[in-house]
Coordinates of C-alpha atoms in Angstrom, one line a residue:
Chain F
M4 CA -10.4 -20.1 22.8
K5 CA -7.2 -18.0 22.3
L6 CA -7.2 -14.3 21.7
T7 CA -5.8 -14.4 18.2
N8 CA -6.8 -11.5 16.0
D9 CA -9.0 -13.6 13.7
K10 CA -11.5 -13.5 16.5
K11 CA -14.6 -11.4 15.9
I12 CA -15.3 -9.0 18.8
L13 CA -18.7 -7.4 19.4
T14 CA -19.0 -4.5 21.9
V15 CA -22.5 -4.0 23.2
G16 CA -22.5 -0.3 24.3
L17 CA -20.3 2.1 22.5
G18 CA -19.6 4.8 25.0
L19 CA -16.3 6.0 26.3
I20 CA -15.1 2.6 27.5
G21 CA -16.8 0.4 24.8
G22 CA -15.4 2.8 22.2
S23 CA -11.9 2.7 23.6
Y24 CA -12.0 -1.1 23.5
A25 CA -13.2 -1.0 19.9
E26 CA -10.6 1.5 18.8
T27 CA -7.7 -0.3 20.5
L28 CA -8.8 -3.8 19.2
T29 CA -9.3 -2.5 15.7
K30 CA -5.8 -1.0 15.7
K31 CA -4.5 -4.4 16.8
G32 CA -6.1 -6.1 13.8
F33 CA -9.3 -7.5 15.2
A34 CA -12.6 -7.3 13.4
V35 CA -14.7 -5.3 15.8
T36 CA -18.4 -4.7 15.6
A37 CA -20.7 -2.7 17.9
I38 CA -24.3 -2.4 19.0
D39 CA -25.5 0.9 20.5
S40 CA -28.9 2.4 20.7
R41 CA -27.4 5.8 19.8
R42 CA -27.3 5.9 16.0
E43 CA -24.8 8.7 16.1
A44 CA -22.3 6.6 18.1
I45 CA -22.4 3.9 15.5
D46 CA -22.1 6.3 12.6
Y47 CA -19.2 8.1 14.2
A48 CA -17.4 4.9 14.9
L49 CA -17.9 3.6 11.3
K50 CA -16.7 6.9 9.9
K51 CA -13.6 6.9 12.0
G52 CA -12.8 3.3 11.3
I53 CA -13.2 2.4 15.0
I54 CA -15.5 -0.5 14.0
A55 CA -16.0 -2.6 10.9
D56 CA -19.8 -2.9 11.3
G57 CA -22.5 -1.8 13.7
A58 CA -26.2 -1.5 14.4
D59 CA -28.4 0.6 16.6
V60 CA -30.6 -2.4 17.4
P61 CA -29.7 -5.9 18.8
D62 CA -28.8 -7.2 15.4
R63 CA -29.1 -11.0 15.3
D64 CA -26.2 -11.5 12.8
L65 CA -23.8 -9.3 14.7
I66 CA -24.6 -11.2 17.9
K67 CA -24.5 -14.6 16.4
N68 CA -21.3 -14.1 14.6
A69 CA -19.3 -12.7 17.5
D70 CA -16.6 -14.9 19.1
I71 CA -16.3 -12.6 22.0
I72 CA -18.8 -10.1 23.3
V73 CA -17.9 -7.2 25.6
F74 CA -20.8 -5.6 27.4
A75 CA -20.1 -1.9 28.1
L76 CA -23.4 -0.8 29.5
Y77 CA -24.9 0.7 32.7
P78 CA -25.5 -2.2 35.1
H79 CA -29.3 -2.2 34.9
I80 CA -29.3 -1.9 31.1
F81 CA -26.7 -4.7 30.9
L82 CA -29.0 -7.0 33.0
D83 CA -32.0 -6.1 30.9
W84 CA -30.1 -6.7 27.7
V85 CA -29.0 -10.2 28.7
K86 CA -32.6 -11.0 29.9
N87 CA -34.1 -9.8 26.6
Y88 CA -31.5 -10.8 24.0
G89 CA -29.1 -13.2 25.7
S90 CA -30.8 -16.1 23.9
L91 CA -29.4 -14.8 20.6
I92 CA -25.8 -15.5 21.6
A93 CA -24.4 -18.6 20.0
A94 CA -23.0 -21.4 22.0
G95 CA -19.2 -21.2 22.2
T96 CA -19.2 -17.4 22.6
V97 CA -17.3 -15.9 25.5
A98 CA -18.7 -12.8 27.0
T99 CA -17.2 -10.3 29.4
D100 CA -18.1 -6.8 30.6
V101 CA -16.7 -3.6 32.0
T102 CA -19.1 -3.1 34.9
G103 CA -17.7 -1.3 38.0
V104 CA -19.5 -3.6 40.5
K105 CA -19.5 -7.3 40.3
C106 CA -21.6 -9.3 42.8
S107 CA -24.8 -7.7 41.8
V108 CA -24.3 -8.5 38.1
V109 CA -22.0 -11.5 37.6
Y110 CA -24.1 -14.2 39.2
E111 CA -27.3 -13.0 37.6
V112 CA -25.8 -12.8 34.2
Q113 CA -24.2 -16.2 34.4
R114 CA -27.6 -17.6 35.5
M115 CA -29.4 -16.0 32.5
L116 CA -27.1 -16.7 29.6
P117 CA -27.8 -19.8 27.5
D118 CA -25.8 -23.0 28.0
G119 CA -22.5 -23.0 26.2
V120 CA -22.0 -19.2 26.6
E121 CA -19.5 -18.4 29.2
F122 CA -19.5 -15.1 31.0
I123 CA -16.2 -14.1 32.6
A124 CA -16.5 -10.7 34.3
S125 CA -13.8 -8.1 34.3
H126 CA -13.3 -4.5 35.3
P127 CA -11.0 -2.2 33.4
M128 CA -10.1 0.4 36.0
A129 CA -9.9 3.4 33.7
G130 CA -12.1 6.3 32.9
R131 CA -12.3 10.0 32.2
E132 CA -14.7 12.8 33.1
V133 CA -16.1 12.9 29.5
Y134 CA -18.5 10.5 27.8
G135 CA -19.2 8.8 24.5
V136 CA -17.2 7.1 21.7
E137 CA -16.4 10.6 20.5
N138 CA -13.9 10.8 23.5
S139 CA -12.6 7.3 23.2
T140 CA -8.9 6.7 23.2
P141 CA -6.6 3.8 23.8
S142 CA -4.5 6.0 26.0
I143 CA -6.9 5.8 29.0
F144 CA -5.7 2.2 29.5
E145 CA -2.0 3.1 29.8
G146 CA -0.7 2.4 33.3
A147 CA -4.1 1.3 34.5
N148 CA -5.2 -1.9 36.2
F149 CA -7.5 -4.6 34.8
V150 CA -9.2 -7.0 37.2
V151 CA -10.8 -10.3 36.2
T152 CA -13.4 -11.6 38.6
P153 CA -14.1 -15.3 38.0
T154 CA -16.7 -17.4 39.8
D155 CA -16.7 -21.2 40.2
K156 CA -18.7 -21.3 36.9
N157 CA -15.7 -20.1 34.9
T158 CA -13.2 -22.2 33.1
E159 CA -9.5 -21.5 33.2
D160 CA -9.6 -21.2 29.4
A161 CA -12.0 -18.3 29.5
I162 CA -10.2 -16.6 32.5
S163 CA -7.0 -16.7 30.5
L164 CA -8.7 -15.3 27.4
C165 CA -10.0 -12.4 29.5
E166 CA -6.6 -11.8 31.0
D167 CA -5.2 -11.7 27.5
L168 CA -7.8 -9.2 26.5
G169 CA -6.7 -6.9 29.4
K170 CA -3.0 -7.2 28.3
T171 CA -3.9 -6.7 24.6
L172 CA -5.8 -3.5 25.5
G173 CA -2.6 -2.2 27.0
F174 CA -3.4 -2.3 30.7
A175 CA -0.3 -2.2 32.9
R176 CA -1.4 -4.8 35.4
V177 CA -3.9 -7.7 35.1
S178 CA -5.1 -9.4 38.3
R179 CA -7.7 -11.8 39.5
L180 CA -10.1 -11.2 42.4
S181 CA -13.3 -12.9 43.5
P182 CA -16.4 -10.7 42.8
E183 CA -16.7 -10.2 46.6
M184 CA -13.1 -9.0 47.0
H185 CA -13.5 -6.8 44.0
D186 CA -16.5 -5.1 45.3
D187 CA -14.9 -4.5 48.7
M188 CA -11.8 -3.1 47.0
I189 CA -13.8 -0.9 44.6
G190 CA -15.9 0.4 47.5
F191 CA -12.7 1.7 49.0
L192 CA -10.5 2.7 46.0
S193 CA -13.1 4.1 43.7
Q194 CA -16.5 4.6 45.3
L195 CA -15.3 6.1 48.6
T196 CA -13.1 8.5 46.7
H197 CA -16.0 9.7 44.5
C198 CA -18.1 10.2 47.7
I199 CA -15.3 12.3 49.2
A200 CA -14.9 14.4 46.1
V201 CA -18.6 15.1 46.0
A202 CA -18.8 15.9 49.7
L203 CA -15.8 18.3 49.3
M204 CA -17.5 20.2 46.6
T205 CA -20.9 20.4 48.3
S206 CA -19.3 21.6 51.5
C207 CA -17.6 24.4 49.5
D208 CA -20.0 27.3 49.4
A209 CA -17.7 30.3 49.6
P210 CA -17.7 32.4 46.5
D211 CA -14.5 32.7 44.4
T212 CA -12.8 29.8 46.0
E213 CA -11.3 28.9 42.7
L214 CA -9.1 32.0 42.8
Y215 CA -7.2 30.7 45.7
T216 CA -7.0 27.0 45.1
G217 CA -3.8 24.9 44.8
D218 CA -3.2 21.7 43.0
S219 CA -4.2 19.5 46.0
F220 CA -7.8 20.6 45.9
R221 CA -8.0 20.2 42.1
D222 CA -6.6 16.7 42.4
L223 CA -9.0 15.7 45.1
T224 CA -12.0 17.0 43.2
R225 CA -11.2 16.0 39.6
I226 CA -13.7 13.2 39.9
A227 CA -16.3 15.6 41.5
R228 CA -17.5 16.2 37.9
I229 CA -19.6 13.0 38.0
N230 CA -22.3 11.2 36.0
E231 CA -25.0 11.2 38.7
D232 CA -27.1 8.5 37.1
M233 CA -24.2 6.0 36.6
W234 CA -22.6 6.6 40.0
T235 CA -25.8 6.5 42.0
E236 CA -26.6 3.2 40.4
L237 CA -23.1 1.9 41.1
F238 CA -23.3 3.1 44.8
M239 CA -26.7 1.4 45.2
L240 CA -25.4 -1.9 43.8
N241 CA -22.5 -1.9 46.3
K242 CA -24.2 -0.4 49.3
E243 CA -22.8 -2.5 52.1
P244 CA -19.1 -2.4 51.2
L245 CA -19.3 1.3 50.4
M246 CA -21.0 2.2 53.7
R247 CA -18.4 0.2 55.6
H248 CA -15.6 2.1 53.9
I249 CA -17.2 5.5 54.4
D250 CA -17.5 4.7 58.1
L251 CA -13.9 3.5 58.4
F252 CA -12.7 6.6 56.6
T253 CA -14.8 8.9 58.7
A254 CA -13.4 7.3 61.9
E255 CA -9.8 8.0 60.7
L256 CA -10.6 11.6 59.8
T257 CA -12.3 12.0 63.2
K258 CA -9.2 10.6 64.9
L259 CA -7.1 13.2 63.1
R260 CA -9.5 15.9 64.0
N261 CA -9.6 14.9 67.7
A262 CA -5.8 14.8 67.8
L263 CA -5.8 18.3 66.5
A264 CA -8.4 19.4 69.0
E265 CA -6.3 18.0 71.9
N266 CA -3.0 19.3 70.6
D267 CA -1.9 15.7 70.2
C268 CA 0.9 16.4 67.7
E269 CA 2.4 12.9 68.1
T270 CA -0.8 11.2 66.9
M271 CA -1.1 13.5 63.9
K272 CA 2.6 12.9 63.0
Q273 CA 2.2 9.1 63.4
M274 CA -0.8 9.1 61.1
M275 CA 1.2 11.1 58.5
R276 CA 4.1 8.7 58.7
V277 CA 1.8 5.7 58.0
S278 CA 0.2 7.7 55.2
T279 CA 3.5 8.6 53.6
A280 CA 4.9 5.0 53.8
R281 CA 1.7 3.5 52.4
R282 CA 1.3 6.1 49.6
A283 CA 4.7 5.2 48.1
R284 CA 3.3 1.8 47.0
F285 CA 0.7 3.5 44.8
D286 CA 2.8 5.3 42.3
K287 CA 1.7 4.5 38.8
P288 CA 3.7 1.7 37.2
K289 CA 5.3 2.3 33.8
N290 CA 3.5 0.5 31.0
N291 CA 5.5 -2.3 29.4
Chain I
M7 CA 9.7 50.6 45.6
K8 CA 9.2 49.1 42.1
L9 CA 10.1 45.5 41.2
T10 CA 12.8 46.4 38.7
N11 CA 15.6 43.9 38.3
D12 CA 18.2 46.1 39.8
K13 CA 16.7 45.1 43.1
K14 CA 18.7 42.8 45.3
I15 CA 16.6 39.9 46.6
L16 CA 17.6 37.8 49.6
T17 CA 15.8 34.5 50.2
V18 CA 16.1 33.3 53.8
G19 CA 15.5 29.6 53.6
L20 CA 16.6 27.8 50.4
G21 CA 14.3 24.7 50.3
L22 CA 12.0 23.8 47.5
I23 CA 10.0 27.1 47.5
G24 CA 12.9 29.4 48.4
G25 CA 15.0 27.7 45.8
S26 CA 12.3 28.0 43.1
Y27 CA 12.0 31.7 43.9
A28 CA 15.8 32.1 43.6
E29 CA 16.0 30.2 40.4
T30 CA 13.1 32.0 38.7
L31 CA 14.3 35.5 39.8
T32 CA 17.9 34.8 38.8
K33 CA 16.7 33.8 35.4
K34 CA 14.7 37.1 35.2
G35 CA 17.9 39.0 35.8
F36 CA 17.7 39.8 39.5
A37 CA 20.7 39.5 41.8
V38 CA 19.6 36.9 44.2
T39 CA 21.3 35.9 47.4
A40 CA 20.3 33.3 50.0
I41 CA 20.8 32.3 53.6
D42 CA 20.2 28.7 54.7
S43 CA 21.6 26.8 57.6
R44 CA 22.2 23.8 55.3
R45 CA 25.6 24.4 53.8
E46 CA 24.9 21.9 51.0
A47 CA 21.9 23.9 49.9
I48 CA 24.0 27.0 49.5
D49 CA 26.8 25.2 47.7
Y50 CA 24.4 23.5 45.3
A51 CA 22.7 26.8 44.5
L52 CA 26.0 28.6 43.9
K53 CA 27.2 25.8 41.7
K54 CA 24.0 25.8 39.6
G55 CA 24.0 29.5 39.3
I56 CA 20.7 29.7 41.2
I57 CA 22.1 32.4 43.5
A58 CA 24.9 35.0 43.1
D59 CA 26.0 34.8 46.8
G60 CA 25.0 32.9 49.9
A61 CA 25.8 32.0 53.5
D62 CA 24.9 29.3 56.0
V63 CA 24.6 31.8 58.8
P64 CA 22.6 35.1 59.1
D65 CA 25.3 37.1 57.3
R66 CA 25.0 40.8 58.2
D67 CA 26.0 42.1 54.8
L68 CA 23.6 39.9 52.9
I69 CA 20.8 41.0 55.2
K70 CA 21.7 44.7 55.1
N71 CA 22.2 44.9 51.4
A72 CA 18.9 43.3 50.4
D73 CA 16.2 45.5 49.0
I74 CA 13.6 42.7 49.3
I75 CA 13.8 39.7 51.7
V76 CA 11.7 36.6 51.1
F77 CA 11.3 34.3 54.1
A78 CA 10.8 30.7 53.1
L79 CA 11.0 29.0 56.4
Y80 CA 8.9 26.8 58.7
P81 CA 6.6 29.1 60.6
H82 CA 8.3 28.7 64.0
I83 CA 11.7 29.0 62.5
F84 CA 10.6 32.2 60.7
L85 CA 9.3 33.7 63.9
D86 CA 12.5 32.8 65.8
W87 CA 14.6 34.2 63.0
V88 CA 12.8 37.6 63.0
K89 CA 13.1 37.7 66.8
N90 CA 16.8 37.0 66.7
Y91 CA 18.0 38.7 63.6
G92 CA 15.2 41.1 62.5
S93 CA 17.1 44.1 63.8
L94 CA 19.8 43.5 61.2
I95 CA 17.4 44.4 58.4
A96 CA 18.0 47.9 57.0
A97 CA 15.2 50.5 57.0
G98 CA 13.6 50.7 53.6
T99 CA 13.7 47.0 53.0
V100 CA 10.5 45.2 52.1
A101 CA 10.0 41.7 53.4
T102 CA 7.6 39.0 52.4
D103 CA 7.2 35.3 53.1
V104 CA 5.8 32.1 51.7
T105 CA 4.1 30.8 54.9
G106 CA 1.0 28.6 54.4
V107 CA -0.8 30.2 57.4
K108 CA -1.1 33.9 58.0
C109 CA -2.9 35.1 61.2
S110 CA -0.5 33.3 63.5
V111 CA 2.6 34.8 61.8
V112 CA 1.7 38.1 60.1
Y113 CA 0.8 40.3 63.0
E114 CA 3.6 39.0 65.2
V115 CA 6.3 39.5 62.4
Q116 CA 5.0 43.0 61.7
R117 CA 5.2 43.8 65.5
M118 CA 8.8 42.5 65.8
L119 CA 10.4 44.1 62.7
P120 CA 12.3 47.4 63.2
D121 CA 10.7 50.7 62.1
G122 CA 11.1 51.3 58.4
V123 CA 11.0 47.7 57.5
E124 CA 7.7 46.7 55.9
F125 CA 6.5 43.1 56.0
I126 CA 3.8 42.3 53.4
A127 CA 2.8 38.6 53.7
S128 CA 2.0 36.4 50.8
H129 CA 1.3 32.7 50.0
P130 CA 2.5 31.1 46.8
M131 CA 0.1 28.2 46.5
A132 CA 2.4 25.8 44.9
G133 CA 4.4 22.8 46.1
R134 CA 5.6 19.3 45.4
E135 CA 6.0 16.1 47.4
V136 CA 9.8 16.5 47.3
Y137 CA 12.0 18.8 49.2
G138 CA 15.1 21.0 49.0
V139 CA 16.7 23.4 46.5
E140 CA 17.8 20.3 44.6
N141 CA 14.2 19.9 43.4
S142 CA 13.5 23.5 42.8
T143 CA 12.0 24.5 39.5
P144 CA 10.2 27.6 38.2
S145 CA 7.6 25.3 36.6
I146 CA 5.8 24.7 40.0
F147 CA 4.4 28.2 39.8
E148 CA 2.8 27.7 36.3
G149 CA -0.9 27.9 36.5
A150 CA -0.8 28.4 40.3
N151 CA -2.4 31.0 42.5
F152 CA -0.5 33.7 44.5
V153 CA -2.3 35.3 47.4
V154 CA -1.1 38.6 49.1
T155 CA -2.5 39.1 52.6
P156 CA -2.1 42.7 53.7
T157 CA -3.0 44.2 57.1
D158 CA -3.8 47.8 57.9
K159 CA -0.1 48.2 58.6
N160 CA 0.7 47.8 54.9
T161 CA 1.2 50.5 52.3
E162 CA -0.3 50.3 48.8
D163 CA 3.3 50.6 47.5
A164 CA 4.4 47.4 49.2
I165 CA 1.3 45.5 48.4
S166 CA 1.8 46.3 44.7
L167 CA 5.4 45.3 44.9
C168 CA 4.4 42.0 46.3
E169 CA 1.7 41.5 43.7
D170 CA 4.4 42.2 41.0
L171 CA 6.6 39.6 42.6
G172 CA 3.9 37.0 42.2
K173 CA 3.4 37.9 38.5
T174 CA 7.2 38.0 37.9
L175 CA 7.4 34.5 39.4
G176 CA 5.0 33.3 36.8
F177 CA 1.8 32.7 38.9
A178 CA -1.4 32.6 36.8
R179 CA -3.5 34.5 39.3
V180 CA -2.5 37.1 41.9
S181 CA -5.2 38.0 44.5
R182 CA -5.5 39.8 47.8
L183 CA -7.2 38.5 50.9
S184 CA -7.2 39.5 54.6
P185 CA -5.1 37.1 56.7
E186 CA -8.3 35.9 58.3
M187 CA -10.0 35.1 55.0
H188 CA -6.8 33.5 53.8
D189 CA -6.6 31.1 56.8
D190 CA -10.3 30.2 56.4
M191 CA -9.8 29.5 52.7
I192 CA -6.6 27.5 53.2
G193 CA -8.2 25.5 56.0
F194 CA -10.7 24.3 53.4
L195 CA -8.7 24.1 50.1
S196 CA -5.4 22.9 51.4
Q197 CA -5.4 21.7 55.0
L198 CA -8.7 19.7 54.8
T199 CA -7.6 18.1 51.6
H200 CA -4.3 16.9 53.3
C201 CA -6.3 15.6 56.2
I202 CA -8.6 13.7 53.9
A203 CA -5.6 12.2 52.0
V204 CA -3.9 11.1 55.2
A205 CA -7.2 9.6 56.6
L206 CA -7.7 7.7 53.3
M207 CA -4.3 6.1 53.5
T208 CA -4.5 5.2 57.2
S209 CA -8.0 3.6 56.7
C210 CA -6.4 1.5 53.9
D211 CA -5.0 -1.6 55.5
A212 CA -5.8 -4.3 52.9
P213 CA -2.7 -5.8 51.4
D214 CA -1.9 -5.3 47.7
T215 CA -4.4 -2.6 47.3
E216 CA -2.2 -0.9 44.8
L217 CA -2.7 -3.7 42.3
Y218 CA -6.3 -2.7 41.9
T219 CA -6.2 1.1 42.1
G220 CA -7.5 3.5 39.5
D221 CA -6.5 7.1 38.9
S222 CA -9.0 8.5 41.3
F223 CA -7.4 7.0 44.3
R224 CA -4.0 8.0 43.1
D225 CA -5.2 11.6 42.6
L226 CA -6.8 11.8 46.0
T227 CA -3.7 10.5 47.8
R228 CA -0.9 12.2 45.9
I229 CA -0.6 14.6 48.8
A230 CA -0.7 11.7 51.4
R231 CA 3.0 11.6 51.1
I232 CA 3.4 14.4 53.5
N233 CA 6.1 16.2 55.6
E234 CA 4.7 15.4 59.0
D235 CA 6.6 18.1 60.9
M236 CA 5.6 21.0 58.5
W237 CA 2.0 20.0 58.2
T238 CA 1.5 19.3 61.9
E239 CA 2.8 22.7 62.6
L240 CA 0.6 24.3 59.9
F241 CA -2.5 22.5 61.2
M242 CA -1.8 23.6 64.8
L243 CA -1.4 27.2 63.7
N244 CA -4.8 27.1 61.9
K245 CA -6.7 24.9 64.3
E246 CA -10.1 26.6 64.5
P247 CA -10.7 27.1 60.7
L248 CA -9.4 23.6 60.0
M249 CA -11.6 21.9 62.6
R250 CA -14.6 23.8 61.3
H251 CA -13.9 22.7 57.7
I252 CA -13.4 19.0 58.8
D253 CA -16.7 19.2 60.6
L254 CA -18.5 20.7 57.6
F255 CA -17.0 18.1 55.2
T256 CA -17.8 15.3 57.6
A257 CA -21.5 16.4 57.8
E258 CA -21.7 16.4 53.9
L259 CA -20.1 13.0 53.7
T260 CA -22.5 11.7 56.4
K261 CA -25.4 13.2 54.4
L262 CA -24.4 11.2 51.3
R263 CA -23.9 8.1 53.4
N264 CA -27.3 8.3 55.0
A265 CA -29.0 9.0 51.6
L266 CA -27.3 5.7 50.5
A267 CA -28.5 3.9 53.6
E268 CA -32.0 5.0 53.0
N269 CA -32.0 4.3 49.2
D270 CA -32.6 8.0 48.7
C271 CA -31.2 8.2 45.2
E272 CA -32.6 11.7 44.6
T273 CA -30.5 13.2 47.4
M274 CA -27.4 11.5 46.1
K275 CA -28.0 12.7 42.5
Q276 CA -28.7 16.2 43.7
M277 CA -25.4 16.3 45.6
M278 CA -23.6 15.0 42.5
R279 CA -25.3 17.7 40.3
V280 CA -24.1 20.5 42.7
S281 CA -20.7 18.9 42.8
T282 CA -20.4 18.7 39.0
A283 CA -21.5 22.3 38.5
R284 CA -19.2 23.7 41.1
R285 CA -16.2 21.7 40.0
A286 CA -16.3 23.2 36.5
R287 CA -15.1 26.5 38.1
F288 CA -11.9 24.9 39.3
D289 CA -10.2 23.9 36.1
K290 CA -6.6 25.2 36.0
P291 CA -6.3 28.4 34.0
K292 CA -3.8 28.6 31.3
N293 CA -0.7 30.7 32.2
N294 CA -0.5 34.0 30.3

């Protein structure tokens, strides 16, 4: 299957990410439909022209008629949905997702889906500290990374389709990783950083701290405003990689702390030189 | 003394912050002069109209004629400068600084300056990851905090003058703190965050990590591009508060890690709820 805009795309879950997919793809000329249990999300998206059709129940026709299905749900709701309604998906359909962890969902979903339905997992690495289709915007994908995580069950055809989806959505970089490498990477880049932001805020109990803050603290804690249900679930589903990265980070911070305690300026400076050199690689690429 | 724009202001040190002071105050109609050992900095600032006069040596006339002197130097260079040239400052002059640590400089500078010269310390909590007057811009002060740190040697007159300076420079909030409270606060808000950013980068040794990163990691490590000489010096001059805050933070991160290890979702969620509530206080105020 090629990602031409005669393809009918169904998003299951119309929150911030599902809504931003729908809005972007509708603007690109695709016929986009949506299923979300929240009636107001569907009504809002219909009114705003973000979707062409939608339902607040797992509507058989919407599911059967989709060429491509994007699951944009919490992991456990995603797994439940596939278990309960996966059989409604027609053979020939390609499904993908937006889930932030992979090993704990990809293999299970591929096992549960009916024959002829290919699930190719992906992770759009974008987000905001607000929720719902009401906050959706294509701009959250600008400059961001999109990772496709194939398994040996996937065909090159579906992998390419999913990569094209990432490009069509406006992501700056589209990459492939195994589910295992993805989860290790995300444990470091995303989950560890959220843990750090939370621990920074909970260790801050002085009053009026906000009167004295600079940008660095604001930057480090932007993500400290966190959806506790979603992130606790994501952490639990990626426990081993995340714990390993927390331990590695804590060891480095302790090394810096001990260098300070021992007046070992050279070790501190050496760590800062490594940090400075590595950080240069991370500047946001310009979107093409 | 009132901060009327007939006052002659000398900045000693014409780097990013000294340069941004000079540029802002010149635009506001003050006659600003500068001393910096880097000849190119002086030439650049003269050519761009950032200063009215300048010298690359401690010029007696520039020093003697200043009503207000702003020291924008590394802490040890600042202390050396006052020791060597402080006697050139005329009685009636008010001096301030931009140093990021206070206890280790304020009392010593107040002790060394000649009678009749009042030093009122302050900390403009603004910065960028670039250096030099060539990168100066008044915009770095927008929305930022300015903290004045008086001691019992200071007069209300000089404290008010320094507060007016912060407002004139365009800072969003001007506050007073004791040097001790300042250093504790800065150990948490600024120095700890820089330590975390550095430790995050040094614990990151996987290749190609930048292909997969999201905004959260970029935000947490923006300050990982760090001037190792300046920050090592600042850390060493604020060792006890910084070590205490590293230890408090590490304890919180370890608490989160252990909750994860023990599948204690309720503790994780509770920490996230505290984090979310506290973070709301830190959004950047709009500049008036």
